[in-house]
Short mmCIF file of C-alpha atoms and ligand atoms in Angstrom, two decimals:
data_model
loop_
_atom_site.label_atom_id
_atom_site.label_comp_id
_atom_site.label_asym_id
_atom_site.label_seq_id
_atom_site.Cartn_x
_atom_site.Cartn_y
_atom_site.Cartn_z
CA MET A 1 -0.10 -0.17 -0.26
CA GLN A 2 2.69 2.30 0.80
CA ARG A 3 5.01 1.16 -1.78
CA ARG A 4 2.05 1.82 -4.86
CA THR A 5 1.38 5.17 -2.93
CA PHE A 6 5.03 6.25 -3.28
CA ALA A 7 4.81 4.69 -7.00
CA MET A 8 1.75 7.05 -7.77
CA SER A 9 3.29 10.28 -6.13
CA ALA A 10 6.73 9.39 -7.86
CA ALA A 11 5.06 9.21 -11.78
CA LEU A 12 2.97 12.17 -10.86
CA LEU A 13 5.93 14.06 -9.93
CA THR A 14 7.91 13.12 -13.20
CA GLY A 15 4.93 14.39 -14.91
CA ALA A 16 4.50 17.33 -13.14
CA ALA A 17 8.89 17.94 -13.71
CA ALA A 18 8.17 16.73 -17.41
CA LEU A 19 5.13 19.62 -18.22
CA ALA A 20 7.22 22.03 -16.40
CA VAL A 21 10.37 21.13 -18.64
CA THR A 22 8.26 21.05 -22.26
CA THR A 23 5.65 23.81 -21.50
CA THR A 24 8.14 26.78 -20.14
CA PRO A 25 11.43 25.86 -21.03
CA ALA A 26 12.63 29.24 -19.80
CA SER A 27 10.76 28.91 -16.56
CA ALA A 28 13.79 30.21 -14.57
CA GLN A 29 14.49 33.19 -16.55
CA ALA A 30 11.00 34.11 -16.75
CA ALA A 31 9.98 34.06 -12.78
CA LYS A 32 10.06 37.81 -12.01
CA VAL A 33 13.02 39.05 -9.60
CA LYS A 34 11.45 40.13 -5.89
CA VAL A 35 12.23 43.48 -4.87
CA GLY A 36 11.94 44.02 -1.31
CA PHE A 37 11.92 47.78 -0.13
CA MET A 38 12.30 48.62 3.58
CA LEU A 39 11.94 52.00 3.75
CA PRO A 40 10.27 54.62 6.23
CA TYR A 41 6.68 55.43 5.50
CA THR A 42 5.88 56.54 8.47
CA GLY A 43 7.99 59.25 10.87
CA THR A 44 10.51 62.04 10.52
CA TYR A 45 11.73 60.31 7.59
CA ALA A 46 8.52 59.00 5.44
CA ALA A 47 8.99 61.87 2.74
CA LEU A 48 12.09 60.52 2.20
CA GLY A 49 11.00 56.14 1.79
CA ASN A 50 9.15 57.56 -0.69
CA ALA A 51 11.15 59.91 -2.87
CA ILE A 52 13.32 56.64 -2.79
CA GLU A 53 10.77 54.28 -3.66
CA ASN A 54 9.43 56.82 -6.40
CA GLY A 55 12.84 57.02 -8.12
CA PHE A 56 13.50 53.33 -8.24
CA ARG A 57 10.18 52.83 -9.66
CA LEU A 58 10.64 55.72 -12.30
CA TYR A 59 13.78 54.00 -13.63
CA VAL A 60 12.30 50.03 -13.73
CA ASP A 61 8.94 51.87 -15.61
CA GLU A 62 11.65 53.56 -18.19
CA GLN A 63 12.67 50.06 -18.85
CA GLY A 64 9.06 48.69 -19.63
CA GLY A 65 8.76 47.03 -16.14
CA LYS A 66 12.11 44.74 -16.84
CA LEU A 67 15.73 44.93 -15.48
CA GLY A 68 18.47 41.93 -17.37
CA GLY A 69 15.63 40.33 -19.43
CA ARG A 70 12.86 39.82 -16.16
CA GLU A 71 9.77 41.72 -14.85
CA ILE A 72 10.59 43.16 -11.27
CA GLU A 73 7.84 42.41 -8.32
CA TYR A 74 7.60 44.48 -5.38
CA VAL A 75 6.82 43.58 -1.71
CA LYS A 76 7.49 46.79 1.12
CA VAL A 77 8.18 46.80 4.65
CA ASP A 78 7.73 50.18 6.47
CA ASP A 79 10.69 50.41 8.91
CA GLU A 80 9.60 53.18 11.05
CA SER A 81 13.12 54.24 11.48
CA GLU A 82 13.40 51.65 14.17
CA PRO A 83 16.46 50.12 15.01
CA SER A 84 14.87 47.94 17.85
CA LYS A 85 12.45 46.83 15.06
CA ALA A 86 15.22 46.48 12.17
CA THR A 87 16.14 42.58 12.62
CA ASP A 88 12.33 41.66 12.87
CA ASN A 89 11.63 43.98 9.83
CA VAL A 90 14.39 42.56 7.59
CA ASN A 91 13.96 38.87 8.27
CA LYS A 92 10.03 39.28 7.01
CA LEU A 93 10.99 40.20 3.76
CA ILE A 94 14.22 37.57 3.59
CA LYS A 95 12.41 34.39 5.47
CA ARG A 96 8.91 35.07 4.66
CA ASP A 97 8.53 37.14 1.44
CA ASN A 98 11.43 34.94 -0.31
CA VAL A 99 12.78 38.54 -1.85
CA ASP A 100 15.69 38.20 -4.34
CA VAL A 101 17.41 41.84 -3.63
CA LEU A 102 16.69 44.16 -0.47
CA VAL A 103 16.56 47.51 -1.08
CA GLY A 104 16.67 49.68 1.90
CA THR A 105 16.95 52.18 4.06
CA VAL A 106 17.09 55.82 5.26
CA HIS A 107 18.36 55.32 8.39
CA SER A 108 21.82 54.59 9.56
CA GLY A 109 20.82 52.46 12.35
CA VAL A 110 18.29 50.31 10.86
CA ALA A 111 20.17 49.75 6.88
CA THR A 112 23.15 48.39 9.40
CA ALA A 113 21.35 45.68 10.94
CA MET A 114 19.82 45.44 7.28
CA ALA A 115 23.73 44.62 6.27
CA LYS A 116 24.09 42.24 9.48
CA ALA A 117 20.49 40.10 8.01
CA ALA A 118 22.23 40.15 4.18
CA LYS A 119 25.24 39.34 5.16
CA ASP A 120 24.01 36.06 7.09
CA SER A 121 21.84 35.45 4.30
CA ASN A 122 23.89 36.31 1.10
CA THR A 123 20.88 37.91 0.32
CA LEU A 124 21.66 41.17 -2.01
CA LEU A 125 21.16 44.18 -0.43
CA ILE A 126 21.39 47.76 -2.17
CA VAL A 127 21.45 50.91 0.30
CA PRO A 128 19.91 53.64 -1.46
CA ASN A 129 20.47 56.42 1.41
CA GLY A 130 21.45 55.00 4.89
CA GLY A 131 24.99 56.64 4.89
CA ALA A 132 26.43 54.38 8.02
CA ASP A 133 30.53 54.28 7.46
CA ALA A 134 30.52 50.49 8.85
CA ILE A 135 28.02 49.66 6.00
CA THR A 136 30.87 49.89 3.21
CA GLY A 137 34.19 49.63 5.81
CA PRO A 138 34.23 46.52 8.70
CA MET A 139 30.70 44.98 7.08
CA CYS A 140 31.37 45.27 3.59
CA GLY A 141 31.12 42.07 1.04
CA VAL A 142 30.62 41.04 -2.13
CA ASN A 143 26.29 40.93 -1.81
CA ILE A 144 26.10 44.94 -0.18
CA PHE A 145 26.16 48.28 -2.30
CA ARG A 146 25.44 51.46 -1.40
CA SER A 147 23.76 53.88 -4.51
CA SER A 148 23.92 56.69 -2.70
CA PHE A 149 26.96 58.35 0.27
CA SER A 150 28.82 57.30 3.30
CA ASN A 151 28.11 59.90 6.21
CA TRP A 152 31.58 60.80 6.19
CA GLN A 153 31.92 61.81 2.41
CA PRO A 154 29.58 65.14 1.89
CA ALA A 155 31.12 66.27 6.17
CA TYR A 156 34.15 65.87 4.98
CA ALA A 157 33.61 68.13 1.99
CA MET A 158 32.17 70.92 4.93
CA GLY A 159 34.91 70.79 7.06
CA GLU A 160 36.97 71.73 4.24
CA VAL A 161 34.48 74.31 3.09
CA ALA A 162 34.38 76.16 6.18
CA ALA A 163 38.08 76.17 7.11
CA LYS A 164 38.74 77.79 3.41
CA LYS A 165 36.05 80.16 4.38
CA GLY A 166 38.33 81.25 7.66
CA ALA A 167 35.98 79.78 9.71
CA LYS A 168 38.34 78.96 13.13
CA LYS A 169 35.74 77.74 15.54
CA ALA A 170 32.86 75.83 14.85
CA VAL A 171 29.87 74.05 17.35
CA THR A 172 28.24 70.77 15.94
CA ILE A 173 24.42 69.80 16.84
CA THR A 174 22.89 66.65 15.67
CA TRP A 175 20.67 63.70 16.85
CA ASN A 176 23.14 60.91 18.84
CA TYR A 177 23.22 57.91 16.16
CA ALA A 178 25.55 56.85 13.83
CA ALA A 179 24.56 59.43 10.76
CA GLY A 180 25.31 62.12 13.73
CA THR A 181 28.04 61.55 14.79
CA GLU A 182 29.58 59.95 11.42
CA SER A 183 28.38 63.20 9.75
CA THR A 184 30.39 65.46 12.57
CA ASN A 185 33.32 63.81 12.75
CA GLY A 186 33.69 63.84 9.44
CA PHE A 187 33.37 67.51 9.45
CA LYS A 188 35.56 68.24 12.02
CA GLU A 189 38.12 65.88 10.82
CA SER A 190 38.77 67.91 7.49
CA PHE A 191 37.63 71.23 9.66
CA GLU A 192 40.67 71.20 12.10
CA LYS A 193 42.60 69.44 9.53
CA GLY A 194 42.44 73.24 7.71
CA GLY A 195 43.36 75.52 10.93
CA GLY A 196 39.32 75.30 12.93
CA THR A 197 38.35 74.11 16.20
CA VAL A 198 35.21 72.44 17.03
CA VAL A 199 34.73 73.60 20.28
CA LYS A 200 31.60 71.81 21.50
CA ALA A 201 29.85 69.04 19.94
CA LEU A 202 26.07 69.21 20.95
CA ASN A 203 23.19 66.49 20.47
CA LEU A 204 19.98 65.29 21.30
CA PRO A 205 17.79 61.93 20.88
CA PHE A 206 16.92 60.51 17.22
CA PRO A 207 13.91 61.59 16.34
CA GLY A 208 13.93 64.45 19.22
CA VAL A 209 13.29 68.08 18.38
CA GLU A 210 13.53 69.48 21.22
CA PHE A 211 16.25 72.48 20.49
CA GLN A 212 15.49 75.20 22.86
CA ALA A 213 18.36 74.72 25.60
CA LEU A 214 20.54 73.68 22.81
CA LEU A 215 20.26 76.97 20.86
CA THR A 216 20.62 79.32 23.80
CA GLU A 217 23.93 77.22 24.55
CA ILE A 218 25.09 78.02 21.00
CA ALA A 219 23.91 81.49 21.41
CA ALA A 220 26.40 81.58 24.49
CA THR A 221 29.64 80.05 22.60
CA ARG A 222 29.52 82.58 19.98
CA PRO A 223 31.14 79.95 17.14
CA ASP A 224 31.84 81.46 13.55
CA VAL A 225 30.20 78.88 12.00
CA VAL A 226 27.50 76.15 13.45
CA TYR A 227 27.81 72.38 11.63
CA ALA A 228 24.43 70.44 11.82
CA PHE A 229 23.27 67.16 10.73
CA PHE A 230 19.31 66.84 10.56
CA ALA A 231 16.89 65.67 7.87
CA GLY A 232 13.29 65.04 7.21
CA GLY A 233 10.86 66.70 9.10
CA GLY A 234 13.50 67.20 11.81
CA ALA A 235 15.80 69.67 9.58
CA VAL A 236 12.50 72.02 8.69
CA LYS A 237 12.00 71.75 12.58
CA PHE A 238 16.09 73.01 13.06
CA VAL A 239 16.45 75.54 10.17
CA LYS A 240 13.02 77.29 11.56
CA ASP A 241 14.21 77.61 15.38
CA TYR A 242 17.53 78.53 14.46
CA ALA A 243 16.68 81.19 12.54
CA ALA A 244 13.58 82.32 14.85
CA ALA A 245 16.27 82.49 17.45
CA GLY A 246 17.76 85.00 15.03
CA LEU A 247 20.84 83.11 15.15
CA ASN A 248 21.51 82.91 11.25
CA ARG A 249 21.97 86.47 11.40
CA SER A 250 25.36 86.37 13.15
CA ILE A 251 26.26 82.87 12.92
CA PRO A 252 26.02 80.76 9.50
CA LEU A 253 24.26 77.51 9.65
CA TYR A 254 26.11 75.01 7.92
CA GLY A 255 25.41 71.29 7.42
CA PRO A 256 25.45 68.25 4.89
CA GLY A 257 22.68 69.04 2.07
CA PHE A 258 19.95 66.59 3.95
CA LEU A 259 19.50 69.80 6.15
CA THR A 260 17.56 71.56 2.76
CA ASP A 261 17.39 68.62 0.25
CA GLY A 262 13.18 68.33 -0.06
CA THR A 263 12.66 70.41 2.82
CA LEU A 264 12.71 73.88 1.21
CA ASP A 265 8.63 74.34 0.71
CA ALA A 266 8.51 73.76 4.62
CA GLN A 267 11.47 76.07 5.62
CA GLY A 268 10.71 78.97 3.23
CA ASP A 269 12.66 82.14 4.44
CA ALA A 270 14.57 80.08 7.16
CA ALA A 271 16.96 78.53 4.68
CA GLN A 272 17.99 81.37 2.34
CA GLY A 273 21.45 81.87 1.71
CA MET A 274 22.71 78.20 3.70
CA TYR A 275 25.28 76.69 1.98
CA THR A 276 25.27 72.64 1.75
CA THR A 277 27.37 70.44 1.07
CA LEU A 278 26.24 67.03 -0.70
CA HIS A 279 25.96 64.78 -3.94
CA TYR A 280 23.30 66.62 -5.95
CA ALA A 281 22.26 69.66 -6.74
CA ASP A 282 19.43 72.09 -8.33
CA GLY A 283 20.71 73.68 -11.38
CA LEU A 284 22.84 70.67 -12.92
CA ASN A 285 21.21 71.71 -16.25
CA THR A 286 23.00 68.28 -17.65
CA PRO A 287 20.92 66.77 -20.36
CA ARG A 288 20.63 63.51 -17.98
CA ASP A 289 19.64 65.39 -15.26
CA ASN A 290 16.96 67.67 -16.79
CA ALA A 291 15.21 64.54 -18.75
CA PHE A 292 15.32 62.52 -14.91
CA ARG A 293 13.69 65.91 -13.57
CA LEU A 294 11.09 66.05 -16.30
CA ALA A 295 10.08 62.45 -15.93
CA TYR A 296 10.01 62.53 -12.40
CA ALA A 297 7.92 65.89 -12.20
CA LYS A 298 5.26 64.43 -14.93
CA THR A 299 4.94 61.13 -13.02
CA TYR A 300 4.59 61.94 -9.47
CA LYS A 301 3.61 65.92 -10.04
CA LEU A 302 6.57 66.42 -7.27
CA GLN A 303 9.94 68.01 -7.93
CA PRO A 304 12.89 65.26 -7.35
CA ASP A 305 15.17 65.66 -4.58
CA VAL A 306 18.66 63.57 -3.61
CA TYR A 307 16.36 60.92 -1.76
CA ALA A 308 14.80 59.76 -5.30
CA VAL A 309 18.34 60.25 -7.20
CA GLN A 310 19.44 57.24 -4.72
CA GLY A 311 16.19 55.32 -5.63
CA TYR A 312 16.72 55.86 -9.41
CA ASP A 313 20.26 54.99 -9.67
CA ALA A 314 19.56 51.50 -6.99
CA ALA A 315 17.43 50.53 -9.87
CA GLN A 316 20.18 51.62 -12.30
CA MET A 317 22.56 49.49 -10.17
CA LEU A 318 20.27 46.29 -10.05
CA ALA A 319 19.64 46.09 -13.80
CA ILE A 320 23.78 46.12 -14.18
CA GLY A 321 23.80 43.51 -12.11
CA LEU A 322 21.01 41.82 -13.86
CA LYS A 323 22.18 42.25 -17.13
CA ALA A 324 25.46 40.44 -16.51
CA THR A 325 24.53 37.86 -14.89
CA GLY A 326 21.10 37.18 -17.10
CA GLY A 327 19.09 37.66 -14.27
CA ASP A 328 20.37 35.08 -12.27
CA VAL A 329 20.47 36.65 -8.55
CA SER A 330 22.66 33.99 -7.16
CA LYS A 331 25.50 34.84 -9.25
CA LYS A 332 26.90 36.89 -6.77
CA PRO A 333 30.75 37.79 -7.59
CA GLU A 334 29.68 38.03 -11.67
CA PHE A 335 26.90 40.72 -10.10
CA ALA A 336 29.52 42.51 -8.08
CA ALA A 337 31.96 42.39 -10.57
CA ALA A 338 29.55 44.18 -12.87
CA ILE A 339 28.76 46.99 -10.82
CA GLU A 340 32.48 47.39 -9.86
CA LYS A 341 33.45 48.34 -13.48
CA ALA A 342 30.25 50.22 -13.98
CA LYS A 343 29.80 54.23 -15.18
CA ILE A 344 26.83 54.94 -13.26
CA ASP A 345 25.11 57.38 -15.60
CA SER A 346 23.25 59.02 -12.73
CA PRO A 347 21.18 62.67 -12.56
CA ARG A 348 23.67 63.18 -10.06
CA GLY A 349 26.55 63.41 -12.84
CA THR A 350 28.37 59.96 -13.69
CA PHE A 351 29.94 57.96 -10.98
CA THR A 352 32.10 54.64 -10.27
CA ILE A 353 31.81 52.48 -7.33
CA SER A 354 34.39 51.57 -5.01
CA ARG A 355 35.96 48.24 -3.96
CA ALA A 356 34.25 48.43 -1.16
CA HIS A 357 30.63 48.89 -3.02
CA ASN A 358 30.49 52.60 -2.18
CA PRO A 359 29.69 55.46 -4.87
CA VAL A 360 33.08 57.69 -6.09
CA GLN A 361 31.37 60.96 -6.43
CA ASP A 362 31.29 64.72 -6.99
CA ILE A 363 30.68 66.42 -3.90
CA TYR A 364 29.08 70.01 -4.91
CA LEU A 365 28.69 73.15 -2.59
CA ARG A 366 25.02 74.51 -2.88
CA LYS A 367 23.49 77.99 -1.97
CA VAL A 368 19.63 77.87 -0.77
CA VAL A 369 18.23 80.57 -3.24
CA GLY A 370 14.38 80.41 -3.06
CA LYS A 371 13.22 77.04 -3.48
CA GLU A 372 16.48 75.45 -5.22
CA ASN A 373 19.34 74.48 -3.55
CA LYS A 374 21.51 76.00 -5.80
CA LEU A 375 24.74 74.94 -7.89
CA ASP A 376 27.45 76.89 -6.10
CA GLY A 377 30.56 75.01 -6.99
CA ILE A 378 32.27 71.51 -6.70
CA ALA A 379 33.63 70.96 -2.98
CA ILE A 380 35.97 68.17 -3.90
CA LYS A 381 35.85 66.32 -6.95
CA GLY A 382 35.48 62.36 -7.09
CA LEU A 383 35.91 61.75 -3.62
CA SER A 384 36.00 58.41 -2.06
CA ASP A 385 35.18 57.12 1.33
CA PRO A 386 38.53 55.86 3.15
CA ALA A 387 36.53 52.51 3.68
CA ARG A 388 38.39 52.04 7.07
CA GLY A 389 37.86 48.46 7.94
CA CYS A 390 37.13 47.20 4.56
CA ARG A 391 38.99 43.64 3.75
CA SER A 392 37.33 42.80 0.75
C1 LIG B 1 21.18 57.87 8.04
O1 LIG B 1 20.92 58.17 8.94
O2 LIG B 1 21.97 57.56 7.31
C2 LIG B 1 20.65 59.26 7.12
C3 LIG B 1 19.36 59.58 7.07
C4 LIG B 1 18.63 61.08 6.72
C5 LIG B 1 19.89 61.38 5.96
C6 LIG B 1 21.26 60.95 5.81
C7 LIG B 1 21.56 59.95 6.52
#
């Protein structure tokens, strides 16, 4: 009886396998690539998460919905920029949804947990924002890529700019988590190399916006400049509070471009004249950027920002990897080799990917004029993150 059941099942299985082979000879190629977005859709970084998803989808749609010959499908998880939920959230995508590629996230702490889970499960990960230096430092790996920046990059450029403008005494202020700490450290490194001193490093817990006591401390310290890392909703509130306290009249407020990118409508007059450094700017006026901005505005009825560009370029990097592997995400070394030798045709300008899988890119100096982060020059050309601790 048992033997008969086994024999019947085997016959059925053989038949099913034969059917699969004869009716869908290209079944492995035809299967969709499942992209798992893990992004903040709520909280202070919600607008950033939405812009990244918009940018990613725009590139895929421009390719007719296919990358490397395979259709793309999406699943998504709201990570709430909450590190304590990050491992559970990323495992939903890896273990429950069986995604082929993880795309996320914004918050450095959450992105670091994603990188660990991606490493442990050998899942492809493209980070479209989170700048944690460790992701392309000690955690670097064959399956881990970043389409954005390391926290060190725009910060290091701003420290050089501030020193060259003749500032001697700076105060830094930020949220107390990896992005804030690494950004203010990057600023301090080049500012002090250029002859300045960071006399005070202020911080508050993420995503707090109780800035008043800290602004009073800045006023009492009277530095030449303030360097601040905030982004999203927190950046809007900080820039407005800084101006409301009258500090912008006597102490220039500098930062990485996150302080004013995607936020100018809400910041209004408070941001006028501010200098920031970033790998994207308004008014690049290249055919590539103009085409991207037009397509984005038409599709979403919104102006793109740096986060939209990073999402768009994450999709471009996935396309390069899939094309090189014939759509086979298990071929990690071939996938990585193709990205490592690519020149990525980004709206920000062409960039390459370092051995540690972080963009090597121009960092622009921008000045807020009206509703734009206007290009004011190139702060550092082709800046590569030092990738401290990466041994790949
Ligand atoms: C970060 O956490 O790495 C980050 C968040 C927002 C903007 C830039 C960096």
